[in-house]
Amino acid sequence: MNKDLIYVISKENHSVEDLKSILTAHSEIKFVSLVGIDLSGNDTDEKIPMKIFLEDIGGFLKGAIQTDGSSVVLPGIASLNNAKVDMIADTEVNWFVDYNFELMDEETNKPVGTLRIPCFLIHEGKAVDSRHILKAATAYVKDSLLDSYKKNPELLASYGAKFEDVADVIATAATELEFWVKTPDETAEIQELSTSQVLQEQYWTRTKGAVRSALEETLLLMEAYGLEPEMGHKEVGGIKAHLSETGDLTHVMEQLEIDWKYADAVQAADNELFVRTLVKETFRRYGLDVTFLAKPIHGVAGSGEHTHLSIALKLNNGKRFNLYASTDNSFLSIYGYGSLMGILKNYEVINPIVSATNDSLRRLKPGFEAPVCIVTSLGHSVEVPSRNRTILLGVIRDLQNPLGTRFELRAPNPFTNTYLALAALFTTSMDGINYAIGNKKTEADLLAELSKAAGEETAYLEKDRAYRSEEDVFEDYTDEERSRLFGKAPATVYENIIAFDKYPEKLDVLKCGDVFSEKILNSFRTGVERRWLTEISSRIISNYADEIRSCKKLHCAERALDLDVANWQKVHALRQYLLKDTYSTKSLFTRVKDAISAGDYATVSELQVQMDAKIIELRDLYTSYKNNLLDV
């Protein structure tokens, strides 16, 4: 690490005077980029010469820069005839300097840097970006709890405080980042990857060569940026690399994970966004490709981004309490139970925000430690914290450190919009907390309600559902039992997003505190549906078609057995069903495209499920066909 570089400008140094002093002293920082986050989680990036920024820092911070809102995902908000969006800098978070280590400044002999300034996107005087939505959610949490403390000062007794002692209420979060890394233009056999996964040959083993160097440099850079990395390690997916004649590793194909410390919610989301770029660029310098896709390889473990959240109470004397931690020898406090119940009860309208893409739902299948059911685990006893990895929302507890009590949502993936996901989680948390406080529930009351059996009527949670299980959700329940007890998991983006229509009362919870407005939710939905349909018609079908055409006849007629001929006929018939039109029949692909053109989303969804299943069937049939041939 270059000790002469400045990696972060903290929120305490965002005055015009401090910025001018710091940036003038670091002339290697050549550009400024205002970073706004649209409703799909895309971040803006532009290169503004530092000279222009230094001439009018105050103007920049107040919104001197504008962007074309029709070029980002804000459908129904910023249109071609009303596209102007102002970019207002957020001075309450840290700003990172992004260095181009492949371009050196001739005067200083240091890499050229770009100061990335997180900002809010303002359209017609209203903030319409993901960062602002999360900030509004954390403000809603703080204002709601402060109002409760003012009306019910006895709530603070267990913390030895009075209302006037409260300095702040802070929503905190952290994420874990999983990703696949490989050498460019090389692929691995799925069977080989699957076998290695079952044998657990890669999980937590040593990293080697370029992968080790890239991982270690990433962790060192995270330290330099003040991100406090806690661990980097190999995940379950991958195969052993090959050693070339020059001593370099080739055919790299492995899965990694990086974890780092929590922060307040908005800063945590900013940190994650920056770490993704840091990882991708660092590994690229070592000749390695990185993908953050949730399910890049069928039949092999996907990449998650487990998201942690908690709420802290800060007093004027500096003491800090985790509001989720019990003060009465229970699993959780009333805030913890209430928060957990609020998320679980309303998860049907959170899920479309967490899992908004085709790729994300491919990962959420039984058998890969990916959650498919709306259920939590607390542990068999208060003395033994749970580590059930089959549930959706886990309770993480450290008996020696109450400040570490938090929830871990296991459904997100690296392309989840963390800003919106956290906003939805904290907003629905308050629905449950308000229920607990408003009805003067005790920890024992809430534990009993959370642990209720399906069919048992309670005041808050739904009668026909169960919400807690200490069992293996995949092994100890049948598919029918899981769906009956914990809800049926959506198979497509459409099945997921129509929860906005099916559960209007739950959607209203997201609108509390003006966190998600009707306009924002409609815009988000439009963007999700457009991406879903575009991916199917322009990417998924195209990729499937290439795969189908690669399934070629391999046997010679004179040497083939009857079984080989029969196997090929099954393969060929399925190829035609999927891809080939005739005068009298349409292929499955054509029927999908016709349904898209007609705007028949329900039919598109049904046909997509069939299409994905048929492709998997084709892969299995073609593998069986090939495996029976001697000369391939």
XYZ file of C-alpha atoms in Angstrom:
632
model
C 0.000 0.000 0.000
C 1.185 3.510 -0.813
C 1.200 5.347 2.514
C 1.303 8.701 0.745
C -2.129 8.195 -0.774
C -5.350 9.350 0.854
C -8.025 6.662 0.522
C -10.994 8.213 2.273
C -12.234 11.685 3.159
C -14.277 11.221 6.310
C -17.593 12.946 6.889
C -15.904 15.222 9.449
C -13.828 16.806 6.642
C -16.519 17.838 4.173
C -16.408 21.577 4.708
C -15.339 23.706 1.757
C -12.133 24.705 3.568
C -11.131 21.152 4.502
C -11.874 19.786 1.045
C -9.881 22.509 -0.682
C -6.933 21.902 1.631
C -6.953 18.113 1.253
C -7.482 18.001 -2.499
C -4.928 20.715 -3.226
C -2.357 18.738 -1.252
C -3.166 15.570 -3.228
C -2.922 16.596 -6.850
C -2.941 12.926 -7.915
C -6.717 13.020 -7.319
C -7.621 14.286 -10.769
C -11.381 13.744 -10.965
C -14.623 13.915 -9.014
C -17.576 11.570 -9.570
C -21.020 12.039 -8.029
C -22.517 8.632 -7.218
C -26.294 8.358 -7.328
C -28.117 5.019 -7.044
C -31.177 4.384 -9.204
C -33.999 1.988 -8.296
C -32.205 -1.017 -9.791
C -29.104 -0.364 -7.722
C -27.021 0.997 -10.619
C -24.540 3.707 -9.622
C -23.720 6.730 -11.732
C -20.088 7.474 -12.575
C -18.810 10.542 -14.396
C -15.360 12.130 -14.610
C -15.384 15.804 -13.632
C -11.922 17.414 -13.710
C -10.773 18.395 -10.231
C -10.043 21.946 -11.399
C -13.767 22.513 -12.030
C -14.706 21.079 -8.646
C -12.173 23.241 -6.766
C -13.450 26.398 -8.462
C -16.940 25.958 -6.934
C -16.967 23.298 -4.207
C -19.959 24.880 -2.496
C -21.982 24.858 -5.685
C -21.162 21.200 -6.327
C -22.249 20.175 -2.840
C -25.571 21.993 -3.254
C -26.468 20.508 -6.636
C -24.570 22.188 -9.463
C -24.412 18.852 -11.317
C -27.368 17.325 -13.147
C -27.913 14.064 -15.010
C -30.310 12.675 -17.574
C -32.827 10.743 -15.482
C -34.176 8.872 -18.498
C -30.791 7.143 -18.800
C -31.055 5.495 -15.379
C -33.759 3.230 -13.932
C -36.448 5.667 -12.804
C -39.370 4.654 -15.084
C -42.534 6.654 -14.641
C -40.555 9.350 -12.838
C -37.890 10.731 -15.171
C -39.139 10.593 -18.765
C -37.635 11.865 -22.015
C -39.687 15.045 -21.867
C -38.962 15.598 -18.155
C -35.570 14.010 -17.573
C -33.537 16.528 -15.571
C -32.319 15.134 -12.260
C -30.252 17.162 -9.793
C -27.408 15.460 -7.916
C -27.030 16.630 -4.298
C -23.909 15.455 -2.454
C -24.367 13.516 0.791
C -21.983 15.102 3.293
C -22.953 12.731 6.131
C -21.066 9.674 4.875
C -17.448 8.923 4.045
C -16.174 9.591 0.530
C -13.748 7.132 -1.087
C -10.933 7.843 -3.540
C -10.941 5.301 -6.362
C -7.396 4.874 -7.740
C -6.488 3.779 -11.246
C -3.327 1.774 -10.529
C -2.723 1.396 -14.268
C -2.405 5.145 -14.880
C 0.303 7.083 -13.038
C 0.329 10.828 -12.533
C 3.582 12.060 -14.085
C 4.096 14.857 -11.559
C 3.595 12.860 -8.362
C 4.355 9.345 -9.634
C 1.171 8.203 -7.889
C -1.866 6.488 -9.404
C -4.564 8.813 -10.726
C -7.504 9.034 -8.320
C -11.191 9.857 -8.580
C -13.056 11.175 -5.544
C -16.406 9.366 -5.473
C -19.050 11.445 -3.700
C -22.318 9.654 -2.833
C -25.303 11.807 -3.709
C -29.073 11.980 -3.826
C -31.030 12.184 -7.093
C -33.658 14.939 -7.011
C -36.478 15.096 -9.584
C -38.947 17.971 -9.454
C -37.803 18.804 -5.945
C -38.185 15.258 -4.557
C -35.509 12.654 -3.869
C -36.106 9.567 -6.030
C -32.972 7.490 -5.475
C -32.232 4.340 -3.476
C -29.867 6.068 -1.035
C -32.547 8.555 0.020
C -35.098 5.766 0.510
C -32.740 3.997 2.924
C -31.993 7.264 4.703
C -35.737 7.869 5.064
C -36.145 4.358 6.525
C -33.451 4.909 9.162
C -35.002 8.266 10.046
C -38.381 6.532 10.407
C -36.851 3.987 12.806
C -35.231 6.729 14.873
C -38.274 9.006 14.986
C -40.642 6.142 15.822
C -38.537 4.859 18.700
C -37.874 8.325 20.101
C -41.601 8.991 20.015
C -42.214 5.700 21.858
C -39.649 6.593 24.510
C -41.220 9.999 24.990
C -44.681 8.475 25.469
C -43.454 5.412 27.386
C -40.337 6.427 29.360
C -40.523 3.147 31.310
C -39.152 1.432 28.176
C -35.759 2.949 28.994
C -35.638 1.637 32.576
C -33.819 -1.558 31.634
C -31.022 0.587 30.173
C -30.802 2.768 33.269
C -31.810 5.828 31.265
C -34.439 8.519 30.934
C -35.722 10.108 27.750
C -33.424 13.130 28.115
C -30.442 10.734 28.295
C -30.987 9.451 24.759
C -28.517 10.828 22.220
C -29.402 8.749 19.163
C -31.070 5.651 17.735
C -28.957 4.089 14.999
C -29.947 1.485 12.411
C -26.836 -0.568 11.645
C -26.059 -3.096 8.921
C -23.362 -5.209 7.312
C -23.095 -7.466 4.286
C -21.049 -10.481 3.246
C -19.883 -10.702 -0.359
C -19.572 -13.999 -2.236
C -18.289 -14.192 -5.801
C -16.825 -16.554 -8.407
C -13.367 -15.945 -9.840
C -11.834 -17.587 -12.909
C -9.215 -17.182 -15.580
C -10.750 -15.510 -18.665
C -12.339 -17.560 -21.465
C -12.051 -20.840 -19.596
C -14.894 -23.036 -18.480
C -15.176 -26.061 -16.244
C -17.377 -29.117 -16.520
C -20.467 -28.808 -14.335
C -20.098 -32.421 -13.236
C -16.551 -31.732 -12.075
C -17.678 -28.659 -10.119
C -20.634 -30.501 -8.628
C -18.472 -33.437 -7.536
C -15.949 -31.110 -5.893
C -18.792 -29.350 -4.059
C -20.277 -32.606 -2.722
C -16.819 -33.741 -1.577
C -16.258 -30.304 0.024
C -12.814 -30.115 -1.549
C -12.715 -26.314 -1.781
C -14.503 -24.933 1.292
C -12.056 -22.964 3.468
C -8.994 -24.489 1.774
C -5.895 -22.423 0.951
C -5.908 -19.878 -1.827
C -2.923 -20.074 -4.168
C -1.101 -18.092 -6.834
C -2.840 -15.118 -8.402
C -6.045 -15.781 -6.474
C -4.201 -15.578 -3.159
C -2.393 -12.395 -4.190
C -5.578 -10.726 -5.403
C -7.504 -11.695 -2.269
C -4.748 -10.494 0.052
C -4.343 -7.202 -1.822
C -8.108 -6.672 -1.657
C -8.087 -7.147 2.124
C -5.128 -4.782 2.499
C -6.869 -2.145 0.389
C -10.014 -2.525 2.465
C -7.902 -1.838 5.551
C -6.508 1.284 3.882
C -10.052 2.470 3.165
C -11.037 1.947 6.813
C -13.519 -0.806 5.942
C -12.152 -3.139 8.632
C -12.232 -6.509 6.823
C -12.847 -9.429 9.146
C -12.197 -12.385 6.871
C -11.563 -13.563 3.327
C -11.848 -17.261 2.486
C -12.763 -19.845 -0.129
C -16.397 -20.829 -0.347
C -17.865 -24.220 -1.236
C -17.752 -23.897 -5.036
C -14.727 -24.515 -7.255
C -12.205 -26.996 -8.615
C -8.458 -27.445 -8.354
C -6.503 -25.193 -10.743
C -3.855 -26.489 -13.163
C -0.151 -25.626 -13.051
C 1.343 -24.413 -16.345
C 4.895 -25.010 -17.563
C 5.802 -21.483 -16.416
C 4.582 -22.153 -12.894
C 1.394 -20.097 -13.260
C -2.017 -21.421 -12.287
C -4.504 -21.858 -15.144
C -8.085 -23.119 -15.298
C -8.867 -21.187 -12.118
C -12.518 -21.632 -11.142
C -13.366 -21.016 -7.509
C -15.728 -19.208 -5.181
C -14.623 -16.717 -2.506
C -16.188 -14.703 0.301
C -15.167 -11.445 1.985
C -16.662 -10.100 5.219
C -16.158 -6.731 6.895
C -17.399 -4.753 9.879
C -20.843 -3.248 10.307
C -21.653 0.482 10.006
C -24.728 2.660 10.112
C -27.096 1.452 7.395
C -26.456 4.029 4.638
C -22.688 3.882 5.123
C -22.837 0.070 5.102
C -24.588 0.076 1.730
C -22.066 2.596 0.343
C -19.222 0.418 1.632
C -20.596 -2.682 -0.086
C -20.981 -0.877 -3.403
C -17.359 0.284 -3.240
C -16.035 -3.144 -2.194
C -17.626 -4.751 -5.263
C -15.672 -2.367 -7.509
C -12.529 -2.850 -5.438
C -12.770 -6.646 -5.752
C -13.437 -6.620 -9.484
C -10.614 -4.204 -10.317
C -8.065 -5.812 -7.984
C -8.633 -9.324 -9.342
C -8.571 -7.999 -12.918
C -5.074 -6.637 -12.335
C -4.042 -10.232 -11.641
C -5.601 -11.480 -14.885
C -8.743 -12.888 -13.244
C -12.415 -12.439 -14.051
C -14.915 -11.914 -11.229
C -18.660 -12.457 -11.482
C -21.193 -11.426 -8.865
C -24.071 -13.306 -10.514
C -26.279 -15.097 -8.011
C -26.293 -18.345 -10.008
C -23.599 -18.246 -12.703
C -23.442 -22.048 -13.090
C -26.465 -24.357 -13.003
C -26.178 -27.209 -10.546
C -23.418 -25.567 -8.499
C -23.608 -23.315 -5.436
C -24.630 -19.747 -6.191
C -23.312 -16.566 -4.597
C -25.185 -14.915 -1.763
C -24.776 -11.661 0.064
C -26.074 -12.333 3.537
C -27.317 -9.047 4.976
C -27.144 -8.264 8.701
C -29.154 -5.641 10.552
C -29.683 -4.385 14.078
C -30.713 -1.226 15.958
C -28.587 0.507 18.596
C -29.472 2.955 21.364
C -26.837 5.581 22.152
C -26.900 7.639 25.349
C -25.408 11.046 26.026
C -22.777 9.493 28.315
C -21.439 7.450 25.373
C -22.956 4.122 26.402
C -24.335 2.062 23.544
C -26.936 -0.726 23.764
C -28.070 -3.220 21.151
C -31.852 -2.943 21.207
C -32.257 -6.494 19.859
C -30.386 -8.048 22.821
C -32.539 -9.313 25.662
C -32.277 -7.675 29.076
C -34.233 -10.533 30.727
C -32.505 -13.809 29.760
C -34.567 -14.442 26.631
C -33.478 -15.006 23.059
C -34.282 -11.397 22.144
C -35.694 -8.158 23.534
C -39.177 -6.913 22.694
C -37.542 -4.879 19.909
C -35.798 -7.964 18.588
C -38.903 -10.131 18.610
C -41.036 -7.333 17.191
C -38.542 -6.624 14.431
C -38.274 -10.303 13.534
C -42.039 -10.714 13.436
C -42.487 -7.570 11.346
C -40.073 -8.791 8.684
C -41.477 -12.329 8.560
C -45.111 -11.238 8.463
C -44.496 -8.792 5.607
C -41.803 -10.680 3.717
C -44.002 -11.302 0.675
C -43.600 -7.618 -0.275
C -39.929 -7.501 0.773
C -38.995 -10.471 -1.409
C -39.603 -8.658 -4.747
C -37.051 -6.067 -3.625
C -34.499 -8.609 -2.385
C -34.844 -11.014 -5.343
C -35.679 -8.882 -8.358
C -33.987 -10.774 -11.216
C -34.168 -14.116 -13.030
C -30.704 -14.930 -11.761
C -31.587 -14.297 -8.113
C -34.492 -16.749 -8.147
C -32.388 -19.464 -9.808
C -30.180 -19.397 -6.718
C -33.066 -19.776 -4.284
C -33.604 -23.516 -4.753
C -33.568 -26.347 -2.182
C -30.262 -28.157 -1.791
C -27.759 -25.281 -1.919
C -28.203 -23.762 1.543
C -30.280 -21.020 -0.087
C -33.524 -20.075 1.695
C -36.874 -20.809 0.075
C -39.219 -20.444 3.076
C -40.340 -17.531 5.251
C -39.158 -18.944 8.568
C -36.670 -18.191 11.337
C -34.683 -20.101 13.944
C -33.872 -18.930 17.472
C -32.092 -21.989 18.887
C -33.138 -24.925 21.019
C -32.324 -22.971 24.186
C -31.287 -19.459 25.195
C -27.883 -20.828 26.227
C -27.150 -22.315 22.794
C -27.364 -19.780 19.911
C -28.804 -21.112 16.651
C -26.734 -21.661 13.520
C -29.517 -23.129 11.397
C -28.475 -22.438 7.794
C -31.719 -23.624 6.204
C -33.938 -20.725 7.241
C -34.587 -17.318 5.701
C -33.880 -14.977 8.589
C -31.421 -16.134 11.242
C -30.816 -14.732 14.704
C -27.093 -14.239 15.352
C -26.205 -14.058 19.039
C -22.955 -13.992 20.979
C -23.558 -14.697 24.661
C -20.330 -12.887 25.552
C -21.114 -9.843 23.423
C -24.732 -8.599 23.443
C -23.736 -5.805 21.045
C -23.293 -8.495 18.378
C -26.961 -9.564 18.419
C -28.428 -9.124 14.938
C -30.502 -10.695 12.184
C -29.004 -12.302 9.089
C -31.179 -12.333 5.979
C -29.819 -15.148 3.793
C -31.792 -14.436 0.603
C -29.917 -11.422 -0.900
C -27.312 -11.832 -3.616
C -24.499 -9.524 -4.823
C -26.853 -7.780 -7.260
C -29.583 -7.143 -4.697
C -30.157 -3.410 -4.291
C -28.886 -3.289 -0.698
C -30.216 0.238 -0.146
C -33.804 -0.748 -0.947
C -33.541 -4.139 0.758
C -32.368 -2.574 4.029
C -35.022 0.135 3.736
C -37.728 -2.519 3.409
C -36.310 -4.567 6.295
C -36.103 -1.653 8.715
C -39.526 -0.292 7.738
C -41.269 -3.637 8.259
C -39.259 -4.123 11.453
C -40.965 -1.054 12.885
C -44.373 -2.543 12.084
C -43.613 -5.407 14.455
C -41.903 -3.204 17.039
C -44.858 -0.809 17.099
C -47.161 -3.795 17.655
C -45.031 -5.000 20.556
C -44.772 -1.586 22.221
C -48.348 -0.496 21.521
C -49.768 -3.669 23.047
C -47.301 -3.706 25.975
C -46.052 -7.163 25.048
C -43.375 -8.852 27.146
C -40.478 -10.886 25.779
C -42.315 -14.046 26.851
C -45.506 -12.938 25.052
C -43.658 -12.309 21.810
C -41.632 -15.531 22.010
C -44.869 -17.489 22.381
C -46.464 -15.757 19.400
C -43.403 -16.185 17.189
C -43.275 -19.882 18.122
C -46.960 -20.529 17.412
C -48.139 -23.531 15.401
C -49.949 -23.183 12.084
C -53.669 -22.848 12.768
C -53.138 -21.040 16.071
C -54.703 -17.588 16.088
C -52.674 -14.695 17.506
C -53.020 -10.922 17.518
C -50.318 -10.119 14.935
C -49.013 -13.107 12.976
C -51.198 -14.935 10.466
C -53.284 -17.839 11.737
C -52.489 -20.463 9.095
C -48.746 -19.968 9.097
C -45.821 -21.063 11.262
C -42.820 -18.748 11.547
C -40.217 -20.616 13.573
C -38.446 -23.949 13.082
C -35.362 -25.413 14.701
C -35.339 -28.299 12.202
C -33.645 -28.689 8.816
C -36.221 -27.026 6.602
C -35.101 -29.000 3.537
C -34.725 -32.443 5.095
C -37.398 -32.562 7.795
C -40.360 -31.266 5.782
C -41.903 -32.360 2.506
C -42.402 -29.794 -0.262
C -46.110 -29.718 0.575
C -45.440 -29.206 4.287
C -42.984 -26.365 3.627
C -45.443 -24.561 1.374
C -48.330 -25.025 3.828
C -46.406 -23.934 6.907
C -44.088 -21.237 5.558
C -45.529 -20.154 2.212
C -44.820 -21.137 -1.387
C -41.632 -19.678 -2.825
C -42.060 -17.745 -6.106
C -40.559 -19.462 -9.149
C -40.325 -16.400 -11.411
C -39.888 -12.653 -11.160
C -43.557 -12.254 -12.084
C -44.731 -14.604 -9.311
C -42.636 -12.524 -6.940
C -43.637 -9.015 -8.009
C -47.409 -9.702 -8.048
C -47.178 -9.872 -4.255
C -47.592 -6.082 -4.517
C -51.130 -6.795 -5.803
C -51.923 -9.791 -3.595
C -50.966 -8.175 -0.288
C -52.034 -4.496 -0.385
C -52.111 -4.295 3.421
C -48.475 -5.417 3.564
C -47.514 -3.014 0.803
C -49.002 -0.237 2.940
C -46.447 -1.130 5.638
C -43.645 -0.221 3.219
C -45.263 3.179 2.746
C -45.153 4.018 6.469
C -43.077 7.059 7.325
C -43.065 8.076 3.639
C -40.226 5.611 3.061
C -41.618 4.010 -0.115
C -44.113 6.213 -1.927
C -46.691 4.837 -4.358
C -44.762 6.468 -7.192
C -41.467 4.902 -6.139
C -43.011 1.434 -5.780
C -44.663 1.679 -9.197
C -41.414 2.842 -10.758
C -39.495 0.020 -9.114
C -42.045 -2.518 -10.313
C -41.957 -1.215 -13.876
C -38.174 -1.444 -13.922
C -38.226 -5.008 -12.572
C -40.800 -6.164 -15.130
C -38.953 -4.531 -18.029
C -35.699 -6.186 -17.037
C -37.401 -9.560 -16.547
C -38.968 -9.528 -20.024
C -35.888 -8.087 -21.752
C -33.610 -10.701 -20.215
C -35.909 -13.522 -21.310
C -36.371 -12.347 -24.882
C -32.903 -10.963 -25.613
C -30.558 -12.990 -23.414
C -31.998 -16.149 -21.882
C -33.674 -17.495 -25.026
C -30.617 -16.559 -27.097
C -28.256 -18.369 -24.718
C -30.555 -21.386 -24.557
C -30.708 -21.467 -28.374
C -26.906 -21.546 -28.594
C -26.835 -24.365 -26.054
C -29.474 -26.318 -27.989
C -27.530 -25.955 -31.254
C -24.393 -27.229 -29.513
C -26.180 -30.497 -28.670
C -25.157 -32.205 -31.913
C -25.452 -35.772 -33.147
C -22.189 -37.558 -32.258
C -22.674 -41.221 -33.184
C -22.040 -42.952 -36.501
C -24.985 -44.938 -37.822
C -22.914 -48.042 -38.599
C -21.456 -48.259 -35.079
C -24.364 -47.006 -32.999
C -26.404 -49.218 -30.725
C -30.182 -49.061 -30.549
C -29.816 -47.289 -27.187
C -27.642 -44.581 -28.754
C -30.209 -43.985 -31.489
C -33.045 -43.888 -28.951
C -31.126 -41.485 -26.710
C -30.443 -39.151 -29.624
C -34.066 -39.234 -30.753
C -35.138 -38.043 -27.285
C -32.566 -35.251 -27.413
C -33.525 -34.198 -30.928
C -37.255 -34.219 -30.183
C -36.707 -31.916 -27.228
C -34.489 -29.620 -29.313
C -37.276 -29.256 -31.844
C -39.936 -28.703 -29.186
C -37.917 -25.854 -27.713
C -36.563 -24.132 -30.809
C -38.123 -25.300 -34.103
C -41.268 -23.756 -35.612
C -43.333 -25.505 -38.299
C -46.276 -24.382 -40.427
C -48.672 -25.926 -37.926
C -46.879 -25.593 -34.581
C -44.891 -22.998 -32.691
C -41.839 -23.786 -30.609
C -41.803 -23.055 -26.892
C -39.416 -20.149 -27.490
C -41.783 -18.588 -30.025
C -44.737 -18.977 -27.658
C -42.758 -17.194 -24.940
C -41.952 -14.326 -27.313
C -45.588 -14.098 -28.439
C -46.757 -13.852 -24.829
C -44.218 -11.078 -24.198
C -45.456 -9.156 -27.249
C -49.057 -9.547 -26.063
C -48.206 -8.293 -22.588
C -49.525 -11.544 -21.092
C -47.195 -11.680 -18.087
C -48.935 -14.616 -16.411
C -48.434 -16.797 -19.511
C -44.820 -15.650 -19.856
C -44.240 -16.733 -16.268
C -45.836 -20.165 -16.781
C -43.888 -20.771 -19.991
C -40.630 -19.622 -18.390
C -40.993 -22.298 -15.699
C -41.604 -24.889 -18.408
C -38.707 -23.581 -20.527
C -36.200 -23.763 -17.676
C -37.348 -27.277 -16.771
C -37.063 -28.456 -20.392
C -33.537 -27.070 -20.696
C -32.481 -28.976 -17.585
C -34.111 -32.101 -19.031
C -32.214 -31.553 -22.294
C -28.891 -31.236 -20.470
C -29.494 -34.476 -18.602
C -30.571 -36.338 -21.750
C -27.589 -35.112 -23.760
C -25.181 -36.055 -20.962
C -26.645 -39.580 -20.874
C -26.366 -39.779 -24.665
C -22.702 -38.682 -24.687
C -21.703 -40.880 -21.765
C -22.777 -44.013 -23.654
C -20.583 -43.298 -26.682
C -17.093 -44.775 -26.946
C -15.787 -42.467 -29.669
C -16.584 -38.801 -29.021
